[in-house]
Coordinates of C-alpha atoms in Angstrom, one line a residue:
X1438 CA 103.0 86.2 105.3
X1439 CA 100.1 88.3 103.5
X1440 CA 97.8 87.0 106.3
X1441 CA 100.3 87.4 109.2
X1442 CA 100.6 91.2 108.1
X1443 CA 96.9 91.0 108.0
X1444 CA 96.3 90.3 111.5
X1445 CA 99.4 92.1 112.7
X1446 CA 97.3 94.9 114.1
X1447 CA 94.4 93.5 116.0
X1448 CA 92.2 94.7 119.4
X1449 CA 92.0 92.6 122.1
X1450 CA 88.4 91.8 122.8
X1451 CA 87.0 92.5 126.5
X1452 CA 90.1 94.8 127.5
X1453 CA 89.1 97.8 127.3
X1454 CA 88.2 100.6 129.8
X1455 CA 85.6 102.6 127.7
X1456 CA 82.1 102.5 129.2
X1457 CA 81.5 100.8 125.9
X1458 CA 83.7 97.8 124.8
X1459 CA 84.6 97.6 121.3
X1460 CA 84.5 93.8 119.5
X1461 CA 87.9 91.8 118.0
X1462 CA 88.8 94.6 115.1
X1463 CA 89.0 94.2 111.4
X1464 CA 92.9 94.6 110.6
X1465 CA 94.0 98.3 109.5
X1466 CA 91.5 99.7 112.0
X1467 CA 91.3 100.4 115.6
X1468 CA 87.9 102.0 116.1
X1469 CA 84.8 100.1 114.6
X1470 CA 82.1 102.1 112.6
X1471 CA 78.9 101.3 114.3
X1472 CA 76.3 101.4 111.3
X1473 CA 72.4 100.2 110.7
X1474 CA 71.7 98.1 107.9
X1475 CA 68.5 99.3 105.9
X1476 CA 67.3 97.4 103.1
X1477 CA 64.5 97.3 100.8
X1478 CA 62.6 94.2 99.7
X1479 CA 61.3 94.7 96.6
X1480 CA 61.3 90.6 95.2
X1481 CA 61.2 87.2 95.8
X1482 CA 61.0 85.5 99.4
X1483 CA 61.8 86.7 102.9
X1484 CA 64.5 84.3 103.2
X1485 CA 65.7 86.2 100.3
X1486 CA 65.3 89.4 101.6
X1487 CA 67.0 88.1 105.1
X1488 CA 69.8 86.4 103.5
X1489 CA 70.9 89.7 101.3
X1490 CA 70.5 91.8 104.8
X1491 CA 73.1 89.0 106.5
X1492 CA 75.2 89.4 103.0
X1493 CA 75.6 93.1 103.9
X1494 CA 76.6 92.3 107.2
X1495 CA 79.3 90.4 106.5
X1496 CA 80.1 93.1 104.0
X1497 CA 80.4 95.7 106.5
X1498 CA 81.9 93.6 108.8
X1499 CA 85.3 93.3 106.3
X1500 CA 85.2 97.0 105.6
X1501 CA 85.4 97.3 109.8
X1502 CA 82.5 97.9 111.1
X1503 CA 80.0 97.1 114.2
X1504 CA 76.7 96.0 112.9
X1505 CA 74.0 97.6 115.5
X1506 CA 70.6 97.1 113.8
X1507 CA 69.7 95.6 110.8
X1508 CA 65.9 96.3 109.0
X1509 CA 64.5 96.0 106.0
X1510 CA 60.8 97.5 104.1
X1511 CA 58.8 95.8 101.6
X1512 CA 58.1 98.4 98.7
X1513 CA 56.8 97.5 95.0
X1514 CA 60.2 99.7 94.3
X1515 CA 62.4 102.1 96.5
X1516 CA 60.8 105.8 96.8
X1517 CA 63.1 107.7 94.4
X1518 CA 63.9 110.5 97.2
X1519 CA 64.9 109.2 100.0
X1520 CA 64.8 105.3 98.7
X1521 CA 62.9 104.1 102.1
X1522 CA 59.7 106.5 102.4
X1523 CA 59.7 110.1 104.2
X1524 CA 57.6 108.1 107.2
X1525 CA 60.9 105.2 107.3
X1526 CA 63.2 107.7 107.4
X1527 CA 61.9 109.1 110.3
X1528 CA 62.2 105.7 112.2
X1529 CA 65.9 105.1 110.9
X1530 CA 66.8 108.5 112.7
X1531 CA 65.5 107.4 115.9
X1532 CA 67.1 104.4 115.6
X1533 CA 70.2 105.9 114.7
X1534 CA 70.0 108.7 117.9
X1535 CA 69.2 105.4 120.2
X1536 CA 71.8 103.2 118.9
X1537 CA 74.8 106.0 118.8
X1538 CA 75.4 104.8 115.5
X1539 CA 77.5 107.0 112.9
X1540 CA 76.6 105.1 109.6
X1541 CA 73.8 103.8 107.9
X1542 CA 74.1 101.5 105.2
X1543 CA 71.9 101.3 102.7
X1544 CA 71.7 97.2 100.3
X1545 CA 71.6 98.5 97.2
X1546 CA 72.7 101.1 94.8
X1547 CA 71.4 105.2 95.6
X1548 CA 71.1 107.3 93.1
X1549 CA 72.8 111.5 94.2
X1550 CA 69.7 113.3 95.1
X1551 CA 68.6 110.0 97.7
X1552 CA 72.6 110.0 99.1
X1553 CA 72.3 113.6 99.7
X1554 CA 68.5 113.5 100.9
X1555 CA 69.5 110.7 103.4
X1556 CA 72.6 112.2 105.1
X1557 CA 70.3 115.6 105.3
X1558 CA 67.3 113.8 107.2
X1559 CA 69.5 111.7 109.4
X1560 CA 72.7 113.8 110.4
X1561 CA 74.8 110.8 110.1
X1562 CA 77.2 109.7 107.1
X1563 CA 74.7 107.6 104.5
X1564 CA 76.4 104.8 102.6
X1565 CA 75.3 102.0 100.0
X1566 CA 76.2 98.8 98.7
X1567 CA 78.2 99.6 95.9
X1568 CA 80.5 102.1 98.2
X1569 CA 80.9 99.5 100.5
X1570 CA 82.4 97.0 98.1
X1571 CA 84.8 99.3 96.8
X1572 CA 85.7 100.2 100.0
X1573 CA 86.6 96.4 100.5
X1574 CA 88.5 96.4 97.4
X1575 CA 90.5 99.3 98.2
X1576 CA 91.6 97.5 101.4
X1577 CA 92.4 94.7 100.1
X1578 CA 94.1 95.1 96.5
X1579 CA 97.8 94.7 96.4
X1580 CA 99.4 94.8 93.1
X1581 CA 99.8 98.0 91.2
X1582 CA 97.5 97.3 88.3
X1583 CA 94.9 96.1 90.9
X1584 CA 95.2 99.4 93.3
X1585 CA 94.7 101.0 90.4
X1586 CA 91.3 99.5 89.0
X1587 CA 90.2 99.9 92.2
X1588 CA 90.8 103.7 92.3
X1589 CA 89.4 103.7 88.7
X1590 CA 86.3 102.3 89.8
X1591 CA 86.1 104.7 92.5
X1592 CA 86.5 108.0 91.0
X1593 CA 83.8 106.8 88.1
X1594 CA 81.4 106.6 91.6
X1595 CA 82.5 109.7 92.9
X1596 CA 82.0 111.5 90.1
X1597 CA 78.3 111.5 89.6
X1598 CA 78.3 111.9 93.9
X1599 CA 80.5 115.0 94.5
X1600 CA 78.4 117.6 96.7
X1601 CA 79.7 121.6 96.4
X1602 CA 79.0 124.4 98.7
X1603 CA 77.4 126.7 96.1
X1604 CA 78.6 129.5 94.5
X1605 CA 79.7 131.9 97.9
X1606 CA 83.1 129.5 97.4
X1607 CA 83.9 130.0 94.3
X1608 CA 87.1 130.6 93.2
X1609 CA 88.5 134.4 91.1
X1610 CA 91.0 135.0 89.1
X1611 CA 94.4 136.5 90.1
X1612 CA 95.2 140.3 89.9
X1613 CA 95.5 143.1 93.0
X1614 CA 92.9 145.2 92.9
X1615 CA 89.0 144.8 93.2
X1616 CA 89.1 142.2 96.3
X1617 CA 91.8 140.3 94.3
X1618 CA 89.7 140.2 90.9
X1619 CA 91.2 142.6 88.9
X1620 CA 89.7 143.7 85.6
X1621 CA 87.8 141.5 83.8
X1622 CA 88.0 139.1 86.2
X1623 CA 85.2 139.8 88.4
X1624 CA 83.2 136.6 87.5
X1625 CA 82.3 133.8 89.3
X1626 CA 85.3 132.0 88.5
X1627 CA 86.1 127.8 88.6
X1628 CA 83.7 126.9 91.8
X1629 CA 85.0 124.2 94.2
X1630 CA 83.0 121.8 92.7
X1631 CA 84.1 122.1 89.1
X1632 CA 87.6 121.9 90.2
X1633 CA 86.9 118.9 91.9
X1634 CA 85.2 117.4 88.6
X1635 CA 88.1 118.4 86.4
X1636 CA 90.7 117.3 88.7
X1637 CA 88.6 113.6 88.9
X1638 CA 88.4 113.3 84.7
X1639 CA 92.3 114.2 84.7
X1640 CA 92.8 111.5 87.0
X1641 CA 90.7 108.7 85.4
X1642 CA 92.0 109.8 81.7
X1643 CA 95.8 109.0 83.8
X1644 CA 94.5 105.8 85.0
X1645 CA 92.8 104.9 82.0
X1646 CA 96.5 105.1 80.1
X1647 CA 98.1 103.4 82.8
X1648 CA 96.1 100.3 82.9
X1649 CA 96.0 100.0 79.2
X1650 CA 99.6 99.7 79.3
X1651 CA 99.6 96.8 81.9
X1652 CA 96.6 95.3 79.3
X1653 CA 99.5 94.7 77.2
X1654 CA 101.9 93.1 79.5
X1655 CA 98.8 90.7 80.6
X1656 CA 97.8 90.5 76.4
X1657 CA 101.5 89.1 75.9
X1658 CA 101.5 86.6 78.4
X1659 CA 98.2 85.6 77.4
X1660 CA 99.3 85.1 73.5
X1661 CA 102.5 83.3 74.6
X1662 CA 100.1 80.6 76.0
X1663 CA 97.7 80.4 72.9
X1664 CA 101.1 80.8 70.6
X1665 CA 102.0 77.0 72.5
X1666 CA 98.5 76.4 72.8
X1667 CA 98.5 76.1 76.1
X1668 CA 95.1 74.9 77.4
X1669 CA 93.8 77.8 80.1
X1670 CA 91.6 76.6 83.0
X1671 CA 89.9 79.6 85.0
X1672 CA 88.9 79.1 88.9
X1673 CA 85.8 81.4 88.8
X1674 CA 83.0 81.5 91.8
X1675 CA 81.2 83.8 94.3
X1676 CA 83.1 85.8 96.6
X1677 CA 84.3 83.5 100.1
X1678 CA 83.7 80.0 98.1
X1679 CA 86.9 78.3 98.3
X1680 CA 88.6 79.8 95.4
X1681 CA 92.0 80.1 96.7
X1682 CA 92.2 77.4 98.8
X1683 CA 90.9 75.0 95.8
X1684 CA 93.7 76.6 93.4
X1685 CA 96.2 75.9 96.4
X1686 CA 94.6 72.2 96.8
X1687 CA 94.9 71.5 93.0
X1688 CA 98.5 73.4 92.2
X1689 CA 100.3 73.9 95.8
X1690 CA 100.2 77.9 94.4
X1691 CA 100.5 78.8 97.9
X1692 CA 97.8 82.0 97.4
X1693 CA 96.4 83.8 100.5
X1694 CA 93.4 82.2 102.3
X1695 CA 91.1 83.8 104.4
X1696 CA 87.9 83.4 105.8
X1697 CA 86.6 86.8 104.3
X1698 CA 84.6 88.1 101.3
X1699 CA 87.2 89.2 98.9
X1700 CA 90.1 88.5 100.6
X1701 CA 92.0 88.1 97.0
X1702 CA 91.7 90.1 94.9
X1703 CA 94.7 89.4 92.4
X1704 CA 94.6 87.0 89.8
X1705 CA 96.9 84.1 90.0
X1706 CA 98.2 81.7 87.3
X1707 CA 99.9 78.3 87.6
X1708 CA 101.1 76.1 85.6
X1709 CA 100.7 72.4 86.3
X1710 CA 100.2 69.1 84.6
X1711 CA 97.8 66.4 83.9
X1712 CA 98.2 62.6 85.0
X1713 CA 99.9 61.8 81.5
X1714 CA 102.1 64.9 81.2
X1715 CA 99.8 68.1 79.0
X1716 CA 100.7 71.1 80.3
X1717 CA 97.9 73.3 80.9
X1718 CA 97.6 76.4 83.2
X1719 CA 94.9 77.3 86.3
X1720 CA 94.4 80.9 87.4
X1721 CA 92.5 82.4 90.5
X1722 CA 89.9 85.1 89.2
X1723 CA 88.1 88.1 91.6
X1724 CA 85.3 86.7 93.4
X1725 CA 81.9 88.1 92.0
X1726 CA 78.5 88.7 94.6
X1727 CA 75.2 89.9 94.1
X1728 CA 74.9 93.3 92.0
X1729 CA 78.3 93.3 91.7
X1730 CA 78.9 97.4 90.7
X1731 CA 79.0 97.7 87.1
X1732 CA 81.7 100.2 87.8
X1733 CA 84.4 97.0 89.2
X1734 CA 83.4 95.4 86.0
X1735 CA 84.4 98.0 83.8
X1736 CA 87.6 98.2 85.5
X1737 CA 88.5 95.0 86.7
X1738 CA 87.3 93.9 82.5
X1739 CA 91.2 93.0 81.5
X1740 CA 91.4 91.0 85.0
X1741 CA 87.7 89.3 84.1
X1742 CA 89.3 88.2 80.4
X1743 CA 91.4 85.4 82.5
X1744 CA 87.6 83.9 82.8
X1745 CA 86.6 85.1 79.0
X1746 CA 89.5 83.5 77.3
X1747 CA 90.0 80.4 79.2
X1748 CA 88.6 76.9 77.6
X1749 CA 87.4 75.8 80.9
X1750 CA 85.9 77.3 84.0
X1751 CA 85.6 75.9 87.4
X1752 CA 82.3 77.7 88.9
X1753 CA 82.7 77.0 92.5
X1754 CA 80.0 77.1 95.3
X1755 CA 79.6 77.5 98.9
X1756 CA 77.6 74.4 99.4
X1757 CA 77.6 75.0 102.9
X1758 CA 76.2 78.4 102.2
X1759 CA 72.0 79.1 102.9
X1760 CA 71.0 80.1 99.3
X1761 CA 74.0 78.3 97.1
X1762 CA 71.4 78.7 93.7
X1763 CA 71.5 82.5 94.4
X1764 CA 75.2 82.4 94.1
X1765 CA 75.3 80.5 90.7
X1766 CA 72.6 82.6 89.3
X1767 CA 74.3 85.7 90.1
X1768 CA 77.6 84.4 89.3
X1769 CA 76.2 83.1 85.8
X1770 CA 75.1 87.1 85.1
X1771 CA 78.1 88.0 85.4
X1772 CA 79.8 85.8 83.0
X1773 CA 77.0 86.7 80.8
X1774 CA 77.9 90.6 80.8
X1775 CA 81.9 89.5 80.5
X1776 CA 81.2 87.0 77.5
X1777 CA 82.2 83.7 79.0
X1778 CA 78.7 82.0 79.0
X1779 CA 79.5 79.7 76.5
X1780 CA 82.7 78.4 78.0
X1781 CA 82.6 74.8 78.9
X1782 CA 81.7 75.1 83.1
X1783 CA 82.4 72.5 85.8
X1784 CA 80.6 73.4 88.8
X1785 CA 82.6 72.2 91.7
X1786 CA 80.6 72.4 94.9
X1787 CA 83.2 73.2 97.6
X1788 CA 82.6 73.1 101.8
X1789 CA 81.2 69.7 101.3
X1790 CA 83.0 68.7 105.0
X1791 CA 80.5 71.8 106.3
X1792 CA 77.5 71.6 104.0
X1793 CA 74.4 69.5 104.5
X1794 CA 74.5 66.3 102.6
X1795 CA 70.6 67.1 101.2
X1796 CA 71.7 70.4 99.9
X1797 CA 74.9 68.5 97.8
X1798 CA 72.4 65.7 96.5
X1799 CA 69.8 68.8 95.4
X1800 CA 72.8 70.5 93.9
X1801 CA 73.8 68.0 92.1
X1802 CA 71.0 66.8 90.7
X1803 CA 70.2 70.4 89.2
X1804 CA 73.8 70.8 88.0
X1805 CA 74.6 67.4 86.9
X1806 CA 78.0 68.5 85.7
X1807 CA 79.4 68.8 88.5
X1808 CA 81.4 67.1 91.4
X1809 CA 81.3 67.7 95.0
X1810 CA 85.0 68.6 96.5
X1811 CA 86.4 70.0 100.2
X1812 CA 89.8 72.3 99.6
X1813 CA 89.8 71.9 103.6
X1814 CA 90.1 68.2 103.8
X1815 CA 91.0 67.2 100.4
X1816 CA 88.0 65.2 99.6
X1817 CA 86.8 64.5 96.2
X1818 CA 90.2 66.3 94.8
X1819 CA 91.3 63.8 92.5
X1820 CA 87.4 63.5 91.5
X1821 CA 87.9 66.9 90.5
X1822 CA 90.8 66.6 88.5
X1823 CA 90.1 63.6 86.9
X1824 CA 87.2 65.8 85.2
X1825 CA 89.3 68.9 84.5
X1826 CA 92.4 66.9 82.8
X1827 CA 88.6 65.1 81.0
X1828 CA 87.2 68.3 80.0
X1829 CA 90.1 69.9 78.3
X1830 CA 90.6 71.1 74.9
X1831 CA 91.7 67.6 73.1
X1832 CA 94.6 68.1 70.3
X1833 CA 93.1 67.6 66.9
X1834 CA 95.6 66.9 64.1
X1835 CA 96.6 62.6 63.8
X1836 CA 99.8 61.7 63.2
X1837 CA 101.7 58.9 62.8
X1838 CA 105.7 59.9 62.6
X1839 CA 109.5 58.4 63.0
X1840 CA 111.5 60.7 65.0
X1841 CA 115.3 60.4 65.1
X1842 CA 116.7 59.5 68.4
X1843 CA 118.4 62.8 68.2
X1844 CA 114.7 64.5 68.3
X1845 CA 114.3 63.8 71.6
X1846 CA 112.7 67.0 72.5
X1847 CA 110.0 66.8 69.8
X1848 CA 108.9 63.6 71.9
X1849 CA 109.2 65.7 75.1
X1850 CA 107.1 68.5 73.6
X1851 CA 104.2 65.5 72.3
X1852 CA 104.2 64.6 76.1
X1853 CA 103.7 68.1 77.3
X1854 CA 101.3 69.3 73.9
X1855 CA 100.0 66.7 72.5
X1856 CA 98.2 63.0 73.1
X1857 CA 100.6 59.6 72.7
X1858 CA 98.9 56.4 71.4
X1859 CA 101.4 54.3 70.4
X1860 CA 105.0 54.6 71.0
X1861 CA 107.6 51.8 69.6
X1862 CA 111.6 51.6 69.4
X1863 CA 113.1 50.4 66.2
X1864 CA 116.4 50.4 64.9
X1865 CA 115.9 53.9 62.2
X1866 CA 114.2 55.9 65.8
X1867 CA 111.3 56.4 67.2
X1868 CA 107.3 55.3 65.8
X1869 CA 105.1 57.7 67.2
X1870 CA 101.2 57.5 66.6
X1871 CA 98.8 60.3 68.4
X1872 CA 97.0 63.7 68.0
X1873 CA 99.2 66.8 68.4
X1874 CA 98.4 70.6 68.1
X1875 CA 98.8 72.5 63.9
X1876 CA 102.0 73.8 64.6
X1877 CA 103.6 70.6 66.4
X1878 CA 102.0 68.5 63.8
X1879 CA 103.3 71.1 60.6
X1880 CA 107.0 69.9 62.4
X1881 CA 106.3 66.5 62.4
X1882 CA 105.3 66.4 59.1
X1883 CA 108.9 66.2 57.5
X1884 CA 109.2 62.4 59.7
X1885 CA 105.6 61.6 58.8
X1886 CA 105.3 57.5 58.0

């Protein structure tokens, strides 16, 4: 239904009667942005440097965009006016006047003074990486306590961004004499630009409170499953990997699956079982991508300590993708600045059905913890969970108990907790031999033999 509502608004492509024809749309928007791409290569490879340029296309394609030109300068480090060179930005312009382009994108993050330098050589609206992907995540978050990190996010951008008009609009004090001033109140006053500022800090301090009060409804849920000790599995990966559709393979969650980057955006949980009955749960995290903006990780951080606190992680990758080490590298950084790099990780290599088989062996054989999967067709699956239900937390108190027949449920809570070796029928009830959890073991204590 989310992906029906999705694509419920769409253009026809080829139909129109504009000199100029306009491509199939993005959903929630009718008219494309037509925007340049300009990069700057500063290391590694030109395959590297190519294959950020097509990530940023694909970027600004989700936003809603028509990508026109796409170019890229190799500097020992940007210029830290105008980010490309005074000489660069002179070509971009042209470009820009011959393309009829209203945007130019910019793959990486720019600091003020080259935003505002930028917009003031070119005449045209100046954006750059980190913009963009909040711009995705704006259009695509749905829950409250997801619009809101997202709005968090971007006011902490906007704040260090906000351009004034100078002092000839600033605002005086009330009164009805002096032009309005009255006396003592001929001053300068609260300029447009410092209202602005205080009106953005209000706003964050708001969402700030707000989101610390869903922290605690996510905090209790969280401690209800350690409290049962509830093994947590995290689905973790780049951004357009599989997640979704693996969590939907594995659980039947039925979560939204799209071919776009960041097309979920809210975390998921389900609870499902192994082959001999533990319990354990499985969650959907954000997907991370290169340089992800420090400011999503700040705010998404109570979402991101699903991945921190779980006791497994399954680090998917595109293996059909053209630089698949890139995306674990830049996926492992991330769990680095979150505190999850000393989680146990299974990397599951997804898109095998797409991928080149070279590219799986190669993967494999650098990441020999891993297994090779399709969510599409369902291949290696059962591979897959085979080495989850493996990998999990193992209970770690022995026991050896009778139970009463009439303690049927402390044998239904060993099948769901706990790890059964033995199990006989006698006359007096029930011999039990295994490993259960403390607290399931304290209760089994009193029929200990």
């Amino acid at each position: 239904m989310e992906l029906a509502e999705r694509h419920a608004l769409r253009r026809v492509a080829g139909l129109s009667t504009e000199l100029e024809d306009i491509s199939e749309v993005e959903y929630r928007q009718l008219r494309l942005e037509r925007v340049v791409l300009v990069g700057v290569w500063t290391e590694g490879s030109v395959e590297d440097a190519e294959n950020s340029m097509a990530e940023l296309a694909l970027l600004a394609e989700t936003a809603g965009s028509e990508v026109l030109e796409a170019i890229y300068q190799r500097r020992q480090s940007p210029d830290p006016a105008t980010y490309v060179g005074r000489g660069k930005v002179e070509a971009i312009g042209e470009i820009v006047r011959a393309t009829g382009a209203d945007t130019v994108i910019c793959d990486g993050e720019l600091a003020p003074s080259q935003l505002r330098n930028l917009e003031d050589r070119l005449k045209v609206k100046v954006v750059d990486r980190t913009a963009l992907i909040l711009d995705i995540f704006a259009q695509h978050a749905k829950s409250k306590e997801g619009q809101a990190q997202v709005e968090l996010a971007q006011l902490n951008y906007m704040t260090q961004r906000l351009r004034g008009w100078g002092g000839n609009l600033s605002r005086q004090v009330g009164g009805r004499v002096a032009g309005g001033a009255g006396i003592g109140g001929r001053g300068p006053g609260e300029t447009k630009i410092e209202t602005d500022r205080r009106r953005i800090n209000t706003k964050i301090a708001k969402l700030r409170r707000e989101l610390k009060e869903m922290k605690k409804t996510r905090d209790a849920k969280r401690a209800m499953r350690h409290a049962r000790a509830i093994p947590a599995v995290a689905i973790a990966g780049y951004t357009n990997a599989g997640k979704s559709s693996l969590l939907n393979r594995l659980t039947d969650a039925g979560v939204l699956v799209e071919d776009a980057l960041f097309a979920t955006l809210d975390p998921t949980t389900r609870r499902t079982t192994t082959a001999d009955g533990r319990v354990y749960t499985m969650s959907d995290t954000v997907g991370f991508v290169r340089h992800l903006p420090h400011q999503l990780v700040e705010a998404f951080r109570s979402t991101l300590e699903e991945v921190a606190d779980a006791d497994l992680i399954l680090h998917v990758v595109d293996g059909s993708h053209a630089d698949p080490e890139g995306q674990i590298s830049a996926v492992r950084e991330v769990f680095a600045e979150i505190g999850a790099s000393e989680i146990p990780e299974i990397i599951v290599i997804n898109k095998a059905d797409a991928a080149d088989p070279l590219v799986l062996a190669r993967l494999q054989r650098e990441e020999p913890h891993s297994v090779v999967v399709s969510a599409k067709t369902g291949e290696g699956i059962a591979e897959a969970l085979a080495l989850v239900e493996g990998e999990l937390p193992k209970p770690g108190v022995e026991f050896k108990a009778l139970l009463p027949y009439e303690r049927g449920d402390l044998i239904n809570r060993l099948h769901q907790h706990g790890e059964i070796d033995s199990m006989e029928h006698t006359a007096d009830g029930t011999i039990v031999a295994g490993r259960a959890n403390q607290d399931l073991a304290g209760e089994l204590a009193t029929y200990a033999v």
